[in-house]
XYZ file of C-alpha atoms in Angstrom:
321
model
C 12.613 85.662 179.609
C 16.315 86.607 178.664
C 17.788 89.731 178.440
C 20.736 90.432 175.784
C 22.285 93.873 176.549
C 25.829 95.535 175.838
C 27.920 96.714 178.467
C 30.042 99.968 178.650
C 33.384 100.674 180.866
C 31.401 100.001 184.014
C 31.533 96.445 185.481
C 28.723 94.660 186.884
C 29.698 92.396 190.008
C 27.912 89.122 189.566
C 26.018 89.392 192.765
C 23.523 92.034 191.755
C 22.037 89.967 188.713
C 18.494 92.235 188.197
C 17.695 94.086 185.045
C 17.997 97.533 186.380
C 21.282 97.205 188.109
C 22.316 95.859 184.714
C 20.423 98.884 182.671
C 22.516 101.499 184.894
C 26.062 99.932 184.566
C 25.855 99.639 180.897
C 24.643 103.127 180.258
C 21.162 102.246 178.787
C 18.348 104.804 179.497
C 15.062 104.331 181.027
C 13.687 104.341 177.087
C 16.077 101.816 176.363
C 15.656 99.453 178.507
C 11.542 99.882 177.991
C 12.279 99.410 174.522
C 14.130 96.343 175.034
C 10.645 95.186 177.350
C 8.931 95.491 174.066
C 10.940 93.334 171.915
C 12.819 96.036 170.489
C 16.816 95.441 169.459
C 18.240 98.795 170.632
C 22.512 99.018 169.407
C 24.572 101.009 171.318
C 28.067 101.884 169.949
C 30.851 101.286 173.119
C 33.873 103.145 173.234
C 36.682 102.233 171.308
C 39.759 101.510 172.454
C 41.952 102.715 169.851
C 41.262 104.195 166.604
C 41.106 100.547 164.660
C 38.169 99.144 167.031
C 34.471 98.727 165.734
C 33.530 98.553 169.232
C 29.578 97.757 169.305
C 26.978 95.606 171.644
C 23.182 94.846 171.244
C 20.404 94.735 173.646
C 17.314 93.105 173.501
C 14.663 90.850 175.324
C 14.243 87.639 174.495
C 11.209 85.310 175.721
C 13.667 82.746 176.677
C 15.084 80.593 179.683
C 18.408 80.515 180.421
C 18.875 77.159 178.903
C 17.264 77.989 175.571
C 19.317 80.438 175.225
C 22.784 78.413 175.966
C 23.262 76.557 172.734
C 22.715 80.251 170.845
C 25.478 81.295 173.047
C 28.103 78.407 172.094
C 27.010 78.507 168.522
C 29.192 81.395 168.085
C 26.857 82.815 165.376
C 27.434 86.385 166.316
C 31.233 86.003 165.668
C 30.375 84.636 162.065
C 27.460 88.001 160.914
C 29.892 89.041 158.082
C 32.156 85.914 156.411
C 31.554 82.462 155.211
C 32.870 79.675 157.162
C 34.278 77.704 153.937
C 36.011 75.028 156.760
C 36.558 74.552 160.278
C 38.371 72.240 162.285
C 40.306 71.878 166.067
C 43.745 71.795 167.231
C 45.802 70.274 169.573
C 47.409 72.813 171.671
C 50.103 70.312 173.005
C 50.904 68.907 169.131
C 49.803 71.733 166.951
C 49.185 70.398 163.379
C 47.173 72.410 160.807
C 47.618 69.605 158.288
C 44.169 69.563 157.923
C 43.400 72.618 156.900
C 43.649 72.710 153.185
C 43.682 76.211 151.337
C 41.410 76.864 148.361
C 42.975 76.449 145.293
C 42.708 80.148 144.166
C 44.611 81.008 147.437
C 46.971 78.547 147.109
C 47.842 80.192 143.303
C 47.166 83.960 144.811
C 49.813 82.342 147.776
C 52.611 81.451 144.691
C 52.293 84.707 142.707
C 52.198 86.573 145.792
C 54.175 84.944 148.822
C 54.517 87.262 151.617
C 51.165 89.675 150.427
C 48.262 87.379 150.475
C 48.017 86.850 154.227
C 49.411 88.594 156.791
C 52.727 87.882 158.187
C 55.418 89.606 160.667
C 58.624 90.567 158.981
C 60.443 87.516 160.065
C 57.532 84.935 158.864
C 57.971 87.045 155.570
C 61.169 86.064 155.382
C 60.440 82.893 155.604
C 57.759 83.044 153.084
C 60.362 84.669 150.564
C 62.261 81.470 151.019
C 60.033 79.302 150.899
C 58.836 80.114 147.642
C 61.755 78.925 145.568
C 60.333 75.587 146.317
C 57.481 75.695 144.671
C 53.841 75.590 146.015
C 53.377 72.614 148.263
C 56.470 73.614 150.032
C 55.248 76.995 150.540
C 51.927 76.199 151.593
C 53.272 73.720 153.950
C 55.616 77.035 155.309
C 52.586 79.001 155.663
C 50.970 76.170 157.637
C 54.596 76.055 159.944
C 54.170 79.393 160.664
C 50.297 79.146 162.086
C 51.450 76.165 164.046
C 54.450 78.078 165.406
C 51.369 80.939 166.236
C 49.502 78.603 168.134
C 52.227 77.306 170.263
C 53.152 80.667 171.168
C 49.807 81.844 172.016
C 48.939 78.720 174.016
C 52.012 79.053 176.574
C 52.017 82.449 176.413
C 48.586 84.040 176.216
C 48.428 87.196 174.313
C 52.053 88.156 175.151
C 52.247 85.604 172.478
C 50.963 86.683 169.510
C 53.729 88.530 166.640
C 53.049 91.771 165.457
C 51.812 91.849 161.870
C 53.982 93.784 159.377
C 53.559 97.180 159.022
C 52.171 100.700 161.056
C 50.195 99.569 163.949
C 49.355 96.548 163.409
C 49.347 94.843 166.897
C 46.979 91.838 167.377
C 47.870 91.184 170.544
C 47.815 95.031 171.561
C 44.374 94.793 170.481
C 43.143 91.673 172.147
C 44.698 93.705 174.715
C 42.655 96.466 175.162
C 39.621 94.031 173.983
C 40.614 91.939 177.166
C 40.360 95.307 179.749
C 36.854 96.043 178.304
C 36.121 92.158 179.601
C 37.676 92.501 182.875
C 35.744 95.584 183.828
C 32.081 93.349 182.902
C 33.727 90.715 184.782
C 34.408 90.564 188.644
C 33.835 86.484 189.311
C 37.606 85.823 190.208
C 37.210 82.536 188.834
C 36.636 84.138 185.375
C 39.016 86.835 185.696
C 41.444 84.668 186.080
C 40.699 82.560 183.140
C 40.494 85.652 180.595
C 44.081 87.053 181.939
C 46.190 83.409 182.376
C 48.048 81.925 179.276
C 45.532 78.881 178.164
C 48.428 76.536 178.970
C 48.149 78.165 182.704
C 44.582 77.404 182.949
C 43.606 76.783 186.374
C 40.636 74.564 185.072
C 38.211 76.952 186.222
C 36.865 76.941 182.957
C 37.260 75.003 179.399
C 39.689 76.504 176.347
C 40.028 75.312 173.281
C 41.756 76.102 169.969
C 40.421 75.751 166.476
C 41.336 76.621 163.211
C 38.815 77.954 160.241
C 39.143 79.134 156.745
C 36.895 82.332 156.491
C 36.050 84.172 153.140
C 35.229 87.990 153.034
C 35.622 90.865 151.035
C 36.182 88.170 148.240
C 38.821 86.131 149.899
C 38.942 83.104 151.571
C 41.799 82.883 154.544
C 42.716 81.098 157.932
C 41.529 82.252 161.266
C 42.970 81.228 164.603
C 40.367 81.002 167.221
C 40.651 80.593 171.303
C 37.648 79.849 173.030
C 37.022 80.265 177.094
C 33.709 78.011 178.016
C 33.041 79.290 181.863
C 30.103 77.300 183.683
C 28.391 77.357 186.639
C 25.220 76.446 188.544
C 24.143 80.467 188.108
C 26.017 82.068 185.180
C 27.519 80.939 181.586
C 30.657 83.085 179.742
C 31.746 82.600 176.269
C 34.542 84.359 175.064
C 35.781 83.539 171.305
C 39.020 85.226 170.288
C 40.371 85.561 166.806
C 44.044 85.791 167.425
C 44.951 85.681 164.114
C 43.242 86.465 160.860
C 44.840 86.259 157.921
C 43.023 89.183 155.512
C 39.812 90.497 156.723
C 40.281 92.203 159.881
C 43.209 92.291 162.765
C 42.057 90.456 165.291
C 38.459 90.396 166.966
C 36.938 89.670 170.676
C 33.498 88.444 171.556
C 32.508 87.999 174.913
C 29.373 86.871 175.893
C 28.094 86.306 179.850
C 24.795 85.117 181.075
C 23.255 85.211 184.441
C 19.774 84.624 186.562
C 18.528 88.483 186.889
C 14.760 87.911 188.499
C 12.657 84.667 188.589
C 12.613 83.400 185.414
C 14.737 85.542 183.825
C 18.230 85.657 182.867
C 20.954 88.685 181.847
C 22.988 88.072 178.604
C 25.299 90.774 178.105
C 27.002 90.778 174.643
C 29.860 92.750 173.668
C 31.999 92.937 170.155
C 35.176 94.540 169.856
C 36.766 93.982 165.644
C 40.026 95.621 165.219
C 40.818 96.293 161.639
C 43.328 98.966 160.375
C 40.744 99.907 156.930
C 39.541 102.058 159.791
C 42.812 103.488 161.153
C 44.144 107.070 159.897
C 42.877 109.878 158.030
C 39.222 109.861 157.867
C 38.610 107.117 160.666
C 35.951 107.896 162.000
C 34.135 108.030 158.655
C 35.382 104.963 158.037
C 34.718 103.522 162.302
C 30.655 104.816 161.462
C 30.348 103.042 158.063
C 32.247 99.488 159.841
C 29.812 100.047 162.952
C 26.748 100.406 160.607
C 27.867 97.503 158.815
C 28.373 95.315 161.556
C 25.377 96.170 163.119
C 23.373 95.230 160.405
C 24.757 91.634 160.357
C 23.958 91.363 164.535
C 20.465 93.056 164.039
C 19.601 90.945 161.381
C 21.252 87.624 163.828
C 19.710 88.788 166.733
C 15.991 88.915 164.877
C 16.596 85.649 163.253
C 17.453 84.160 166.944
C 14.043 85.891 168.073
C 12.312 84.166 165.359
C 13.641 80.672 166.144
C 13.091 80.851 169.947
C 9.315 81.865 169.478
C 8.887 79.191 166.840
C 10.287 76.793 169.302
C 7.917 77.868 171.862
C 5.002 77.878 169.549
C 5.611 74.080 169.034
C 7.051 73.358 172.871
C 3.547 71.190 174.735
């Protein structure tokens, strides 16, 4: 039997792995967590760290080993509730190339007509952009594609201190991943871990594995790049996942899951999910209008994840000798 819970501000130190311990630091009820015993998905909205954050978690029970539950976990499905992955690939960290990534060709015409306002871009890589486009389209694309490499190099040796601030009001992805990263560190108190989620991936310690990919995500009717980190912690007792979006190129600012499982009681294992999309549609007058409807509509997309998940792992246990 799994567990899959949110957690709140309140960490929970690895060696007190049981249910209730778990219940208590994440700010679930009694009702809650006898809700969850019956199979129900209870959502519980976490606090969010600045006004652009659709800060949410889920929490369920799922009649599930640990190990059924780990290729769920590195699926990444829960990142993935609201866009289509169009195309996907990795990247090199050392030799960052994103020749491989080939954009539409309606974004590649939307890209020509409108150079520095189809994706976003700091003030200085719109600059570049602006340049760029005299040239014509393949040397523009292949500017856009400079500029994502010159991301990824940046990010890799220098962790979220890193990432460029998007033009315009506010729009900090790395502030964001920032205050996404705190609400990890106070689930997390394994050093090994801690130190994983804080270091620049190029300052790894190889407690755990990181690596880079590259996808082309469409939403809200357009199709753009993401740039994704992801932190792959293992041990005899206890799995992490943590995917970061570090830069998205129209449908949101940046985005955090993290994802950590643990034994809780014989035969039993604690999964605590947590979801932290920064986006500034949200940001300004009327937020939190705007933070409820983004919540709701996010949580529809997990709900309907998480039952589909339920689904598959009784099916499998229907046919399992």
């Amino acid at each position: 039997m799994t567990v899959i819970c949110c957690l709140a501000a309140s960490g929970l130190r690895a060696e007190e792995p049981d249910l209730s311990n778990a219940a208590q630091r994440a700010g679930l009820s009694e009702a809650n967590v006898d809700r969850m015993k019956r199979g129900e998905i209870v959502v519980e909205n976490l606090a969010a760290s600045s006004d652009k954050d659709l800060a949410l978690g889920i929490a369920m029970e799922l009649g599930a080993t640990l190990s059924e539950v780990r290729n769920f976990v590195d699926s990444d499905r829960l990142s993935k509730v609201d866009t289509v992955t169009i195309a996907r690939g990795t990247i090199d960290p050392e030799k960052p190339s994103l020749a491989a990534m080939q954009l539409p060709k309606d974004v590649r015409t939307q890209l020509v007509s409108d150079p520095t306002g189809t994706f976003a871009l700091s003030k200085s890589e719109a600059d570049q952009m602006r340049a760029a486009a005299a040239n014509g389209e393949v040397a523009l694309v292949a500017a856009y594609q400079g500029l994502l490499e010159a991301r990824v190099s940046a990010y890799w040796k220098q962790g979220l201190a890193g990432i460029e601030d998007y033009a315009g009001k506010g729009r900090s992805p790395g502030t964001d991943l920032g205050h996404a990263n705190a609400a990890a560190l106070d689930l997390i108190r394994l050093p090994a871990l801690r130190a994983e989620l804080t270091a620049a991936p190029a300052e790894s310690l190889g407690g755990a594995v990181h690596t880079l990919e590259w996808s082309i995500e469409k939403a809200r009717g357009q199709a753009s790049p993401v740039l994704i980190h992801r932190v792959r912690y293992s041990d005899a007792e206890r799995q992490a996942l943590l995917s970061r979006h570090f830069y998205s190129g129209y449908d949101y600012d940046a985005l955090q899951i993290l994802v950590w499982i643990f034994p809780s009681d014989a035969g039993k294992s604690a999964v605590f999910y947590t979801n932290h999309t920064y986006t500034s549609q949200v940001a300004g007058f009327g937020g939190g209008a705007k933070r409820s409807i983004g919540r709701k509509l996010l949580q529809q997309g997990l709900v309907a994840e998480m039952q589909r998940v339920q689904e598959a792992l009784s099916r499998k246990k229907a046919v399992s000798p």
